[in-house]
Tab-separated table of C-alpha atoms and ligand atoms in Angstrom:
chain	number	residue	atom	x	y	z
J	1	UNK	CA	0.000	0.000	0.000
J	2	UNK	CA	1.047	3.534	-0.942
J	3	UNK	CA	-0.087	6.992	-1.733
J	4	UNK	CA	-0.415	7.368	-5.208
J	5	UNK	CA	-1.602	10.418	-7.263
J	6	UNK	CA	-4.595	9.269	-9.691
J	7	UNK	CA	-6.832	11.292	-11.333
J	8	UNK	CA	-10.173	12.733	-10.136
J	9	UNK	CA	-13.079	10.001	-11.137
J	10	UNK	CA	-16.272	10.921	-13.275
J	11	UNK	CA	-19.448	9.556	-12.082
J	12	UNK	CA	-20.825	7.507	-15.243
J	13	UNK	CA	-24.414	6.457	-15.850
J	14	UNK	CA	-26.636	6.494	-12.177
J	15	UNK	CA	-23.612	7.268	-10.095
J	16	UNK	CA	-22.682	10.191	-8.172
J	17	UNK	CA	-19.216	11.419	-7.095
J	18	UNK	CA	-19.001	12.052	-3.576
J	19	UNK	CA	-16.184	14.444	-1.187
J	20	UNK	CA	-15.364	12.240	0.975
J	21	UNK	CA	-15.027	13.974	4.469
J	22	UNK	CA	-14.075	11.319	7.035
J	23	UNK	CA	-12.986	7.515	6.213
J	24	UNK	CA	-12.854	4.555	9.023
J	25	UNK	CA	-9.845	1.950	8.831
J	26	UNK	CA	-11.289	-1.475	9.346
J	27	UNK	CA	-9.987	-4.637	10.433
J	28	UNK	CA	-10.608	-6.184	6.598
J	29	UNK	CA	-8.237	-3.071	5.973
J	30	UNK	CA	-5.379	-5.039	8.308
J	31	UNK	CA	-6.704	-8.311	6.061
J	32	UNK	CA	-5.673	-6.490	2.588
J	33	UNK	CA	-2.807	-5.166	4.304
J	34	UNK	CA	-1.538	-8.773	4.564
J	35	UNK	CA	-3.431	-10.193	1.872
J	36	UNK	CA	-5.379	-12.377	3.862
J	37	UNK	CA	-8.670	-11.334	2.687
J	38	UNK	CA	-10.991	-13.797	1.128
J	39	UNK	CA	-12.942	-10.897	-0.428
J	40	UNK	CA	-12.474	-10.372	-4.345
J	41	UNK	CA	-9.883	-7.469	-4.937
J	42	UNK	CA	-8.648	-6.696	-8.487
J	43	UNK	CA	-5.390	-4.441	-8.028
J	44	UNK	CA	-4.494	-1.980	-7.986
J	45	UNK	CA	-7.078	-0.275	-6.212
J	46	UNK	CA	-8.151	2.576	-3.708
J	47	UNK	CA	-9.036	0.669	-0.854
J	48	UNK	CA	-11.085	2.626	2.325
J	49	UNK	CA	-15.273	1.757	2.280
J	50	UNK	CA	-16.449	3.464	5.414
J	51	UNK	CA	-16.778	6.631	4.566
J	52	UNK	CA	-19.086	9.538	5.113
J	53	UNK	CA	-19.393	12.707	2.647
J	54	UNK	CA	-20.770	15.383	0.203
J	55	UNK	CA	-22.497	14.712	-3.121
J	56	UNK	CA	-20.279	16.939	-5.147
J	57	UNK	CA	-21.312	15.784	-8.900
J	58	UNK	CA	-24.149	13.781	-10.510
J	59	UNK	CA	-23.860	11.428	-13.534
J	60	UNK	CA	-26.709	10.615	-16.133
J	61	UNK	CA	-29.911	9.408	-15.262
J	62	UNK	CA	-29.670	10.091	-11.258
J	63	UNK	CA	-32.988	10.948	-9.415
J	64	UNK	CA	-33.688	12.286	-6.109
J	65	UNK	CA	-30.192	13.571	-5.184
J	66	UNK	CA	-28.843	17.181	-5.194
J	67	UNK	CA	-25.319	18.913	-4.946
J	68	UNK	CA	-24.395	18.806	-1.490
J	69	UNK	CA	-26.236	16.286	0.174
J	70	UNK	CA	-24.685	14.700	3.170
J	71	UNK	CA	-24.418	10.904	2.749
J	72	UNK	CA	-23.292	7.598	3.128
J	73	UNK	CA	-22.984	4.987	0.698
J	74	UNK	CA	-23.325	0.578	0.738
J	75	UNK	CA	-20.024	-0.786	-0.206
J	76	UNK	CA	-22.004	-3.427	-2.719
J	77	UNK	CA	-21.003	-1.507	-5.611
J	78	UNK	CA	-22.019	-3.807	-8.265
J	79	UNK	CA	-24.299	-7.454	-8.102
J	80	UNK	CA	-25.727	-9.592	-10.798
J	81	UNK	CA	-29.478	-8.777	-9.424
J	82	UNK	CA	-30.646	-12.299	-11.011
J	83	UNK	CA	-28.936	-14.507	-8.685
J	84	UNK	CA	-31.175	-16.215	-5.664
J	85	UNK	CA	-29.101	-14.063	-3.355
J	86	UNK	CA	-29.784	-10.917	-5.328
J	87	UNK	CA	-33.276	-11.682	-5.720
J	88	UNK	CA	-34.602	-12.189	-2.221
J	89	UNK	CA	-32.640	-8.968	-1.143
J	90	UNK	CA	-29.696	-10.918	-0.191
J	91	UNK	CA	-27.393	-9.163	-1.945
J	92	UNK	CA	-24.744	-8.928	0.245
J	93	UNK	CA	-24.069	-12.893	-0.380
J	94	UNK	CA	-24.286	-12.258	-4.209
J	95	UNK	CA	-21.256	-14.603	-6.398
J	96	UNK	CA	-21.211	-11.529	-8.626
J	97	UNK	CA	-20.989	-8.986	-5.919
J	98	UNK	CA	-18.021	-6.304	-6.546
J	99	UNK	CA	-17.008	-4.643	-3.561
J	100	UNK	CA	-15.825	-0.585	-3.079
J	101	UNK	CA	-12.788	-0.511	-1.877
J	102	UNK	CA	-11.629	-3.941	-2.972
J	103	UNK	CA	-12.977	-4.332	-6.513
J	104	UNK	CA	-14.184	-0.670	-7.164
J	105	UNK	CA	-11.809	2.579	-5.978
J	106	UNK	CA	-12.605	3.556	-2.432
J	107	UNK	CA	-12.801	6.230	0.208
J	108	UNK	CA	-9.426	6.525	1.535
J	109	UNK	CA	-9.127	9.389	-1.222
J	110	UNK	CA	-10.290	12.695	-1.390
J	111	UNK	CA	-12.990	11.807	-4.122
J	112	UNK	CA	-14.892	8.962	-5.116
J	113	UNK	CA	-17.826	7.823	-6.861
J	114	UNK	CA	-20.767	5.249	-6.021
J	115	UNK	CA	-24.433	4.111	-7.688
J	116	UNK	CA	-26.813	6.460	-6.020
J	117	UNK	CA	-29.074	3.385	-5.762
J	118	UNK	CA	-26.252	2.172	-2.824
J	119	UNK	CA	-26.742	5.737	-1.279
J	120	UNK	CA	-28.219	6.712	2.597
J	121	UNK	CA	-29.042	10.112	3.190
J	122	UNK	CA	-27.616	10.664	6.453
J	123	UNK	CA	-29.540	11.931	9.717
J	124	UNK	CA	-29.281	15.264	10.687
J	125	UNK	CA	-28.424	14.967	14.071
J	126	UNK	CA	-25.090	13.279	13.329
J	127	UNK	CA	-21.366	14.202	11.833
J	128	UNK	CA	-19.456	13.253	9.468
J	129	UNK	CA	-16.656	11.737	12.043
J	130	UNK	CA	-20.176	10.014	13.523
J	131	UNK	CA	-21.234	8.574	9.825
J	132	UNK	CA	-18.374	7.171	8.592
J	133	UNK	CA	-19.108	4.358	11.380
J	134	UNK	CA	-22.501	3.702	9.484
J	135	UNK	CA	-20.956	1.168	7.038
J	136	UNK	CA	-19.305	-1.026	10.290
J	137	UNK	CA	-23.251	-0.427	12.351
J	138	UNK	CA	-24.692	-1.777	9.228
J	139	UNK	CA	-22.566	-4.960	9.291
J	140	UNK	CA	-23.615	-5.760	13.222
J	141	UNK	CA	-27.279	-5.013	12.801
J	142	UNK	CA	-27.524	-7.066	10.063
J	143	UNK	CA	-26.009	-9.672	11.578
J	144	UNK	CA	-27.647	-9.130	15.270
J	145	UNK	CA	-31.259	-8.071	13.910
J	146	UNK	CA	-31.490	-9.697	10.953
J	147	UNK	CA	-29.863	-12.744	11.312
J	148	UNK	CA	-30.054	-12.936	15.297
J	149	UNK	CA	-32.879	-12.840	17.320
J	150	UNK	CA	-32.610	-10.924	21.039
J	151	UNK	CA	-35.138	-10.783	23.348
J	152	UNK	CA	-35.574	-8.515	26.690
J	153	UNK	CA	-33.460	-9.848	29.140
J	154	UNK	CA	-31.105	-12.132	27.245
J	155	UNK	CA	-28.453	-12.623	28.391
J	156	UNK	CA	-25.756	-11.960	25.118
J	157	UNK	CA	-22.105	-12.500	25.225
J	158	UNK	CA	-20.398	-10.155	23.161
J	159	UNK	CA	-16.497	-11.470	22.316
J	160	UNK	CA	-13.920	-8.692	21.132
J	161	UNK	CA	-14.779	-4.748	22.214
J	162	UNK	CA	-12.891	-3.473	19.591
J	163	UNK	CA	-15.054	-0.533	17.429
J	164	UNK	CA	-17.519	-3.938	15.913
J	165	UNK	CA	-18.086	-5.481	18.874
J	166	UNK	CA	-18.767	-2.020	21.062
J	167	UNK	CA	-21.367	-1.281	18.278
J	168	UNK	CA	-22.734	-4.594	19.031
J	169	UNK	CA	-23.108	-4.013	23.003
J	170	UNK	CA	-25.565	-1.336	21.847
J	171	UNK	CA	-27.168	-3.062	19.745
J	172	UNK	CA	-28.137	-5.721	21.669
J	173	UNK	CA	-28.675	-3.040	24.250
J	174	UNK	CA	-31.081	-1.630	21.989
J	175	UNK	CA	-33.284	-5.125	22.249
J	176	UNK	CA	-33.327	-4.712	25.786
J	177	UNK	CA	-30.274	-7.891	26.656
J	178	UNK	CA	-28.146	-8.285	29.379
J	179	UNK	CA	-24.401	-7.837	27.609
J	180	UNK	CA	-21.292	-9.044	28.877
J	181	UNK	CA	-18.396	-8.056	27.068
J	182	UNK	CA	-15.383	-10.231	27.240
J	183	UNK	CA	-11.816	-8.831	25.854
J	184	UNK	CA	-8.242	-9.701	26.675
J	185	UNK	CA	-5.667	-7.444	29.241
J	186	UNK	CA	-4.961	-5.233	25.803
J	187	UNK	CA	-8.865	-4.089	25.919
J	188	UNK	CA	-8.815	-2.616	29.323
J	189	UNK	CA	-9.945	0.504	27.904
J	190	UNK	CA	-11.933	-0.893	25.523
J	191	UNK	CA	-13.759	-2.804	28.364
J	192	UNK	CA	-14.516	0.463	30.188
J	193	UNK	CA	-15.943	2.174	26.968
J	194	UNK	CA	-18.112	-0.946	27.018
J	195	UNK	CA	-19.052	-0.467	30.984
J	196	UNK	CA	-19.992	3.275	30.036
J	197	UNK	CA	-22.070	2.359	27.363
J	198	UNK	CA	-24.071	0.122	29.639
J	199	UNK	CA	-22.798	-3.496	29.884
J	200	UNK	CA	-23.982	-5.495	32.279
J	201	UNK	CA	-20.658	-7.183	33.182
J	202	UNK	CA	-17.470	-6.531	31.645
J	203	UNK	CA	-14.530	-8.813	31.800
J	204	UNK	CA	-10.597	-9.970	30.983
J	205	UNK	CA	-10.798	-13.194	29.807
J	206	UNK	CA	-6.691	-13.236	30.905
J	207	UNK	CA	-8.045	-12.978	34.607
J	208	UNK	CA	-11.583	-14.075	35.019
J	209	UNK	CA	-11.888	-17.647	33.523
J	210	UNK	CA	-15.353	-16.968	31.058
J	211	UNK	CA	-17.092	-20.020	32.088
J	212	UNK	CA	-17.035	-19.347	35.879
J	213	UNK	CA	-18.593	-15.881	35.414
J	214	UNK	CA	-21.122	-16.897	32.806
J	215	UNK	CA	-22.407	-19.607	35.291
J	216	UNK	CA	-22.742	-17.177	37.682
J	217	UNK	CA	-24.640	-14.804	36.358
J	218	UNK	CA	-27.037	-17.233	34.362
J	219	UNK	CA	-27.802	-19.302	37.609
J	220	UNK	CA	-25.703	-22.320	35.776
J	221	UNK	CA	-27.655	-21.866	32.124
J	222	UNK	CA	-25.357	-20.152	30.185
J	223	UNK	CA	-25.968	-17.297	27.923
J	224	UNK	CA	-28.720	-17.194	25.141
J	225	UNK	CA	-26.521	-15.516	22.625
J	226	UNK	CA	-23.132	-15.125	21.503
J	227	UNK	CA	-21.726	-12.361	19.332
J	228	UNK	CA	-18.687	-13.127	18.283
J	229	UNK	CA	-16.377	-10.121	17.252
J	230	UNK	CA	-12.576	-10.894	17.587
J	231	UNK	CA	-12.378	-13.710	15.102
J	232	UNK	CA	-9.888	-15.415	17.323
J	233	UNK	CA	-10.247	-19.568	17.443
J	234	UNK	CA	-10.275	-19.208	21.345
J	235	UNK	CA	-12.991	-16.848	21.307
J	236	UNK	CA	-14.950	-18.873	19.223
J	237	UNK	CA	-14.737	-22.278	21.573
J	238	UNK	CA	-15.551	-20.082	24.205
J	239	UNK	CA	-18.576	-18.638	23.733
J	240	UNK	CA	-19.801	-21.826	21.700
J	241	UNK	CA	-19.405	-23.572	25.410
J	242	UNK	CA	-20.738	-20.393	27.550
J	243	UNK	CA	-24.234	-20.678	24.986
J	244	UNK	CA	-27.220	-22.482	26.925
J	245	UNK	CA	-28.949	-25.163	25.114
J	246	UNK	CA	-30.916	-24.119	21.883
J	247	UNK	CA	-28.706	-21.026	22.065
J	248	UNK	CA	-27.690	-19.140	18.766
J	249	UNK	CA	-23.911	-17.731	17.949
J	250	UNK	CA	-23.409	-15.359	15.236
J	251	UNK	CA	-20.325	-15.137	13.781
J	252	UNK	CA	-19.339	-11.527	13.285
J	253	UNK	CA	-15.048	-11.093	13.141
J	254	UNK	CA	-13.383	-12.641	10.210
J	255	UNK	CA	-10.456	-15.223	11.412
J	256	UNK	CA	-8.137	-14.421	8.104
J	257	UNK	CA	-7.496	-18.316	8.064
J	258	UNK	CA	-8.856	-21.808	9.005
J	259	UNK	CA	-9.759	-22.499	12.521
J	260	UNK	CA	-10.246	-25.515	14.542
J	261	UNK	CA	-13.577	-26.111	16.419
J	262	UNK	CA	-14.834	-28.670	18.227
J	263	UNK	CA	-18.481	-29.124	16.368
J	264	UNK	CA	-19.852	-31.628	18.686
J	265	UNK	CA	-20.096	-28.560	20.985
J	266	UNK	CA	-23.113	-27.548	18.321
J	267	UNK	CA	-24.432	-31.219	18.091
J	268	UNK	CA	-25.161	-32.083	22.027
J	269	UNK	CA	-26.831	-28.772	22.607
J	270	UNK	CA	-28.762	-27.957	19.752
J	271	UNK	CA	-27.176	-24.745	19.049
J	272	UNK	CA	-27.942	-22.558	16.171
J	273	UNK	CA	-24.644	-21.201	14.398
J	274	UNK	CA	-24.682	-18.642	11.498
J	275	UNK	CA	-22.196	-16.213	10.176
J	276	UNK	CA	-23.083	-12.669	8.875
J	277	UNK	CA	-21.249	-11.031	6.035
J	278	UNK	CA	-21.452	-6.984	5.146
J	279	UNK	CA	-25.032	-5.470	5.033
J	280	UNK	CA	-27.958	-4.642	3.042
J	281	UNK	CA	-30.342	-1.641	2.599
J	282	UNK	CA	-32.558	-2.795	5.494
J	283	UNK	CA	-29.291	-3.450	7.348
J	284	UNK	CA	-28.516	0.602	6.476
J	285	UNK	CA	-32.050	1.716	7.132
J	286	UNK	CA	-31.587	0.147	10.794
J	287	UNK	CA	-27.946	1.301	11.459
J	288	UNK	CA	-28.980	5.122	10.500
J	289	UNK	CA	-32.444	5.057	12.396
J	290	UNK	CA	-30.097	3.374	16.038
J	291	UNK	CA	-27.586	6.443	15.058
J	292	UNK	CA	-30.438	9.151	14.692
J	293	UNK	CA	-32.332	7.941	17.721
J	294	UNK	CA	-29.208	8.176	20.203
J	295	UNK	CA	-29.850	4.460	20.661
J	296	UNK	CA	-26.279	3.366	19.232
J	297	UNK	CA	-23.594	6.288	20.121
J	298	UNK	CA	-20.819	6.518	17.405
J	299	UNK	CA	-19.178	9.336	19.147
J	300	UNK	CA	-17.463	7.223	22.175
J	301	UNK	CA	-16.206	4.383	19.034
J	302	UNK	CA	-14.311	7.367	17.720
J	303	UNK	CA	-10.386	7.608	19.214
J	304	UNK	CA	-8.227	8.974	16.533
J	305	UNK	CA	-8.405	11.996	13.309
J	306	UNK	CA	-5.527	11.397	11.467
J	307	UNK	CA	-4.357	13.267	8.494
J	308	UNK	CA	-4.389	10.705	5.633
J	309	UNK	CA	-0.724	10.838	4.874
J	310	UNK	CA	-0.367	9.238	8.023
J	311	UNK	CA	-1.955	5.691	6.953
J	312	UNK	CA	1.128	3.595	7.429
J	313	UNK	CA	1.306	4.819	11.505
J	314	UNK	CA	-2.332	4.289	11.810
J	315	UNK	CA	-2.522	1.341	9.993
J	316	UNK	CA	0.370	0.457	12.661
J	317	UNK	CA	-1.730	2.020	15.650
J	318	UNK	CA	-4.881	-0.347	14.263
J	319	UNK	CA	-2.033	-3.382	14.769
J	320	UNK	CA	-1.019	-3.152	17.599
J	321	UNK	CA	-5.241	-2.705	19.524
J	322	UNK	CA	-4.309	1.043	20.236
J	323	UNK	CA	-7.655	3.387	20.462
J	324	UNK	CA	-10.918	2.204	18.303
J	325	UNK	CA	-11.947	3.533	15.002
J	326	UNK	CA	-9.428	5.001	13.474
J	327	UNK	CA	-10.255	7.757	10.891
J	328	UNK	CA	-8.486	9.502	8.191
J	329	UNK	CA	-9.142	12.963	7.298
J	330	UNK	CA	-8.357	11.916	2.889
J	331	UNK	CA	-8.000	16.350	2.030
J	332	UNK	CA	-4.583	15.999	4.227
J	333	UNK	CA	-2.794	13.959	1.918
S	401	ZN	ZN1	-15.409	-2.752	7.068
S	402	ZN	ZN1	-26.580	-11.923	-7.557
């Protein structure tokens, strides 16, 4: 990865060029970084996809959008639209589906341009810093509303606190659940983020052993839920043997490589396992309405403004679990 002067893009046919004001590093970010990403990429490419910004020019054939408009924008930049997938709304899991930022040039650039049918007006009660966390909220609530279901009371097990999995806590929050967030020593200040936001129990997996406290505080039961945001193996074994029987894990961290679980863990209990990848527009339409209602607060996932010509350290910072969400400001090249 480098800087690289390109030229300014056009918007062609239905798309829109936006100004891209504030950009979010992500952990799929580290992935490309070490091309570990199972995500199709055709290189070279602008990478960056959570982004908030200004409509600044409209192509051919765009309706409903003006100059200037604040917005944020899907990442599913082209789909085939016939496909199973595509046509029961799933279009996230599309074969065909071309990614911004891996496939299609990205945000982490001053400019760049989108289909306005991928676009989200944003709310008006939030920033720019705020919205470029849509595109990560999106992500969790389609994979803790739409493919998980919470009740009041739950209790949900949320594994990782990085930026994902603090999102997460509120979401779950959101459905009324009891959330404990489990992190390693690293997190400490990630775990009291999570505390302030309103877990119910935070804790270092390093010094509490996680089965002890969840039969604790579930009377022996274990938990009904388990978001899983740190893609590490250990997580993963875990929170598959903190879940009470019939209980459901979502899978929401990527691993970057094989894993090794024992799956009789899912057998004996009757557990219900899915993963979750990216988000759709009702996945958008959810994330923006949490953000508008003060229900999920971006503000608090939000550590660092760097100038983009400072990628490589932040990228670096990122590494090593410093901060949260990292964003680049792409004018300070
Ligand atoms: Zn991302
Ligand atoms: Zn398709």
């Amino acid at each position: 990865m480098e800087i690289r002067e390109v030229p300014e893009p056009t918007p062609g046919r239905g798309q829109v060029k936006i100004a891209v004001a504030k950009t979010g590093i992500c952990g799929s970010d580290l992935h490309i970084y070490h091309s570990d990403i199972a995500i199709p990429m055709k290189t070279p490419v602008i990478t960056g996809h959570e982004f908030a910004g200004t409509i600044c020019e409209i192509g051919p054939d765009v309706d409903g959008w003006r100059i200037g408009d604040p917005v944020v924008s899907e990442t599913a930049f082209a789909f085939c639209g016939a496909c199973p997938a595509c046509r029961t709304g799933f279009y996230n899991l599309c074969p065909e589906r071309r990614t911004l930022g891996y496939w299609h040039d990205g945000a982490f650039a001053p400019y760049t341009v989108v289909p306005a049918a991928r676009l989200h007006r944003m709310p008006g009660n939030v920033t720019f810093e705020e919205a470029a966390l849509a595109e990560p909220l999106a992500c969790v609530t389609h994979a803790v509303i739409e493919l998980t279901t919470i009740k009041p009371e739950d209790f949900v097990l949320v594994s990782g606190p990085g930026a994902i999995g603090l999102a997460t806590l509120q979401v779950a929050l959101a459905h009324g659940a009891r959330v404990i967030v489990a992190g390693m020593s690293v997190d400490a200040g990630r775990l009291e983020t999570a505390r302030e936001l309103g877990a119910f129990r935070v804790m270092d997996v390093e010094r509490e052993p996680l089965a002890e406290v969840v039969q604790e505080l579930t009377g022996g039961v274990g938990v009904d839920v388990v978001l899983e945001c740190s893609g590490s193996a250990r997580a993963v074994d875990a929170g598959l043997r903190a879940l009470k029987r019939r209980g459901q894990f979502s899978q929401i961290g990527l691993f970057g490589s094989a894993i090794t679980v024992n799956f009789e863990l899912i057998s004996y209990r009757e557990l219900r396992v899915t993963g979750s990848l990216g988000s759709r527009f009702s996945s958008w339409e959810k994330a923006l309405s949490l953000m508008a209602s003060g229900a999920v607060r971006a503000r608090p996932l939000i550590s660092h403004l760097l100038p983009m010509r400072d990628w490589s350290a932040a990228f670096a910072m990122f590494e090593r679990k410093e901060g949260l969400k990292l964003l680049l400001d792409p004018h300070e090249a």
